[in-house]
Coordinates of C-alpha atoms in Angstrom, one line a residue:
X257 CA -0.2 -0.4 -0.1
X258 CA 2.5 2.3 0.6
X259 CA 4.4 2.2 -2.8
X260 CA 1.1 2.9 -4.3
X261 CA 1.1 6.0 -2.2
X262 CA 4.6 6.8 -3.0
X263 CA 4.6 6.2 -6.3
X264 CA 4.3 8.6 -8.5
X265 CA 2.8 8.0 -12.7
X266 CA 4.4 11.6 -13.9
X267 CA 7.7 11.2 -12.4
X268 CA 8.1 8.1 -12.8
X269 CA 7.6 8.4 -17.3
X270 CA 9.1 11.1 -16.6
X271 CA 12.5 9.5 -15.6
X272 CA 11.9 6.8 -18.6
X273 CA 11.4 9.0 -21.3
X274 CA 14.1 11.9 -20.0
X275 CA 16.8 9.1 -19.4
X276 CA 16.5 6.8 -22.6
X277 CA 16.0 9.5 -24.5
X278 CA 19.4 11.7 -23.6
X279 CA 21.3 8.5 -23.3
X280 CA 20.4 7.8 -27.0
X281 CA 20.4 4.3 -28.3
X282 CA 19.3 4.6 -31.9
X283 CA 21.4 7.7 -32.9
X284 CA 24.4 6.2 -31.2
X285 CA 24.0 3.6 -33.4
X286 CA 26.2 3.7 -35.6
X287 CA 29.0 5.3 -33.4
X288 CA 28.7 1.9 -32.0
X289 CA 29.2 0.0 -34.8
X290 CA 32.0 2.1 -35.7
X291 CA 34.2 1.8 -32.9
X292 CA 34.1 -1.9 -32.6
X293 CA 34.4 -2.3 -36.7
X294 CA 38.4 -4.6 -35.5
X295 CA 36.2 -6.3 -32.9
X296 CA 35.0 -9.9 -33.7
X297 CA 30.8 -10.4 -32.4
X298 CA 31.8 -12.5 -28.7
X299 CA 34.5 -8.9 -28.6
X300 CA 31.4 -6.7 -29.8
X301 CA 29.2 -7.9 -27.4
X302 CA 31.6 -7.5 -25.0
X303 CA 32.1 -4.1 -24.9
X304 CA 28.3 -3.1 -25.7
X305 CA 27.9 -5.2 -22.3
X306 CA 31.2 -3.6 -20.0
X307 CA 29.7 0.1 -21.7
X308 CA 25.9 -0.3 -20.4
X309 CA 26.8 -1.6 -16.6
X310 CA 29.1 1.2 -16.4
X311 CA 27.1 3.9 -17.3
X312 CA 24.2 3.1 -15.6
X313 CA 26.8 2.3 -12.7
X314 CA 27.9 5.9 -13.2
X315 CA 24.0 7.0 -13.7
X316 CA 22.4 5.3 -10.2
X317 CA 26.0 6.8 -8.1
X318 CA 25.2 10.4 -9.4
X319 CA 21.5 9.5 -8.6
X320 CA 22.2 8.4 -5.0
X321 CA 25.0 11.0 -4.3
X322 CA 23.6 14.1 -6.0
X323 CA 21.5 15.2 -3.0
X324 CA 24.3 15.2 -1.1
X325 CA 26.6 16.7 -3.0
X326 CA 24.1 19.8 -3.9
X327 CA 23.7 20.3 -0.4
X328 CA 27.5 20.3 1.1
X329 CA 27.5 22.7 -2.6
X330 CA 24.9 25.2 -1.1
X331 CA 23.4 24.5 -4.2
X332 CA 19.4 25.1 -4.8
X333 CA 17.4 22.9 -6.5
X334 CA 15.8 26.0 -8.5
X335 CA 19.5 26.7 -9.8
X336 CA 19.6 22.3 -10.4
X337 CA 16.5 23.1 -12.6
X338 CA 17.6 26.1 -14.5
X339 CA 21.4 24.6 -15.7
X340 CA 19.8 21.1 -15.8
X341 CA 17.4 22.2 -18.3
X342 CA 19.9 24.5 -20.6
X343 CA 22.1 21.7 -20.6
X344 CA 19.8 19.0 -21.8
X345 CA 18.5 22.4 -23.9
X346 CA 22.0 22.8 -25.4
X347 CA 22.4 18.5 -25.9
X348 CA 18.7 18.7 -28.1
X349 CA 19.7 21.6 -30.3
X350 CA 23.1 19.8 -30.8
X351 CA 20.9 16.2 -31.5
X352 CA 18.8 18.6 -33.7
X353 CA 21.3 20.3 -36.0
X354 CA 23.1 17.1 -36.1
X355 CA 26.3 18.4 -33.7
X356 CA 26.2 16.1 -31.2
X357 CA 29.7 15.7 -29.3
X358 CA 29.4 11.9 -30.3
X359 CA 30.3 12.2 -33.2
X360 CA 33.6 14.2 -32.7
X361 CA 35.2 11.0 -31.1
X362 CA 38.9 10.0 -32.1
X363 CA 38.7 5.8 -32.9
X364 CA 42.5 5.7 -32.5
X365 CA 41.4 4.9 -29.3
X366 CA 42.7 2.3 -27.2
X367 CA 40.4 -0.6 -28.9
X368 CA 40.4 -2.1 -25.4
X369 CA 39.6 0.4 -23.5
X370 CA 36.8 1.5 -25.9
X371 CA 33.8 0.5 -23.7
X372 CA 35.1 3.1 -20.9
X373 CA 35.8 5.8 -22.9
X374 CA 33.9 7.0 -25.3
X375 CA 31.2 4.5 -25.5
X376 CA 30.3 4.2 -21.7
X377 CA 31.0 8.5 -21.1
X378 CA 30.4 10.0 -22.6
X379 CA 28.2 8.8 -24.9
X380 CA 25.5 6.9 -23.1
X381 CA 26.0 8.3 -19.5
X382 CA 27.1 12.0 -20.4
X383 CA 26.6 15.7 -18.6
X384 CA 22.7 15.5 -19.7
X385 CA 21.8 11.7 -18.0
X386 CA 24.2 12.6 -15.3
X387 CA 23.1 15.6 -14.5
X388 CA 19.0 14.6 -15.7
X389 CA 19.3 11.9 -12.6
X390 CA 20.5 14.2 -10.4
X391 CA 17.0 16.7 -10.9
X392 CA 14.5 13.5 -10.9
X393 CA 16.5 13.1 -7.3
X394 CA 15.9 16.1 -5.8
X395 CA 12.1 16.4 -8.0
X396 CA 11.8 13.8 -6.2
X397 CA 12.7 15.1 -2.5
X398 CA 11.1 17.8 -3.3
X399 CA 7.6 16.0 -4.3
X400 CA 8.0 14.1 -0.9
X401 CA 7.9 17.2 1.3
X402 CA 5.2 19.0 -0.7
X403 CA 3.7 15.6 -0.7
X404 CA 3.2 15.6 3.8
X405 CA 5.2 12.2 2.4
X406 CA 6.8 10.3 5.2
X407 CA 11.2 9.5 4.6
X408 CA 9.6 6.2 4.0
X409 CA 8.3 6.5 0.9
X410 CA 10.4 9.6 -0.3
X411 CA 12.7 6.3 -0.2
X412 CA 10.1 4.6 -2.1
X413 CA 9.7 7.2 -4.6
X414 CA 13.2 7.6 -5.2
X415 CA 13.8 3.3 -5.7
X416 CA 11.0 4.1 -8.1
X417 CA 13.3 6.7 -10.3
X418 CA 15.9 4.5 -9.6
X419 CA 13.8 1.4 -11.4
X420 CA 13.4 3.9 -13.8
X421 CA 16.2 4.4 -15.0
X422 CA 17.1 0.8 -15.0
X423 CA 14.5 0.4 -17.3
X424 CA 16.2 2.7 -19.9
X425 CA 19.4 2.0 -19.6
X426 CA 17.7 -2.2 -19.8
X427 CA 15.9 -0.9 -23.2
X428 CA 19.4 1.1 -24.4
X429 CA 21.1 -2.5 -23.5
X430 CA 18.7 -3.7 -26.0
X431 CA 19.5 -1.3 -28.9
X432 CA 22.6 -1.9 -28.8
X433 CA 23.2 -5.5 -28.4
X434 CA 20.6 -5.7 -31.3
X435 CA 23.1 -2.7 -32.6
X436 CA 23.7 -4.5 -36.6
X437 CA 19.7 -5.7 -37.2
X438 CA 19.0 -2.7 -35.8
X439 CA 21.0 -0.7 -38.4
X440 CA 20.2 -3.2 -41.0
X441 CA 16.7 -1.4 -40.5
X442 CA 17.5 2.4 -39.8
X443 CA 19.7 2.6 -41.8
X444 CA 22.2 5.6 -41.8
X445 CA 19.3 8.2 -42.4
X446 CA 16.8 6.5 -39.9
X447 CA 18.8 6.9 -37.7
X448 CA 19.9 10.9 -38.5
X449 CA 15.2 11.1 -38.6
X450 CA 14.7 9.4 -34.6
X451 CA 18.4 11.3 -33.5
X452 CA 16.1 14.3 -34.1
X453 CA 12.4 13.4 -33.3
X454 CA 14.2 12.4 -29.5
X455 CA 15.8 15.7 -29.6
X456 CA 12.6 17.7 -30.1
X457 CA 11.7 15.2 -27.1
X458 CA 14.1 15.9 -25.9
X459 CA 14.3 20.0 -25.8
X460 CA 10.5 19.5 -23.9
X461 CA 11.6 17.7 -21.5
X462 CA 14.8 20.7 -20.5
X463 CA 12.1 23.6 -21.5
X464 CA 10.0 22.1 -18.3
X465 CA 12.2 21.4 -16.2
X466 CA 14.1 25.2 -16.2
X467 CA 10.1 26.6 -16.5

C-alpha cells in the first residue's frame, strides 16, 4: 500500500523517457558499430555489455549522491533545474542540428578501452544524463516534502526513479546489443531521423525542467 501512495506516475514516466532519450541508443548505433568495427562478434558484445554496465553505474552513483553533493555545495533545486534544463536544451539543439559532441569521438582510442571511453561515457552517461538523474532525485525529494510523505515513502518514491533509470538503460542495452540488426533496419538516415525526434522530445523536457 505504501508503494501505491509513494508512486508518482508522471515522475516515473518523465524519468523513463528522459533518461532513454538523453542516452539516445538509436543515435549511438552507428557510432558503436564504427567503434567496434575491428572486433569480432564476441568482442563487440562484451564491449557493449561493459559500456552499458559502466554507464548505468555512473548514473546510479550520481542519482544517489547528487542530493548530498548539492547540499554540501549549497546549491538550490531551482538553480539545478535551470542549469540542467539549459544543458539538456543545448544537447537537444545539437541532436537537432547534427552537431552532437558524440560525432567528434576519436576513433584512435585503444580498442580495449573503447567500452569505457567514449562508449560508456560520454556517449551513454554524459553530462546531460548525469544532471537529469540528479534533478529527478531532487524532484522526488521536493515532491515528498510537498506531499507530506514520510521518510519511508520518500525512499520508495526515489526507488521508483531508480527503477525507471534501470528500465531505460535495459532498453538502451537491447537496442545496442542488436546494433547490427537495428542499423540494417533503420540505416543512417533512419538513425538521423530518430535522433532528431529524440532531440525534440528532449527539448520539451528541458524547457519544462527550467520553467
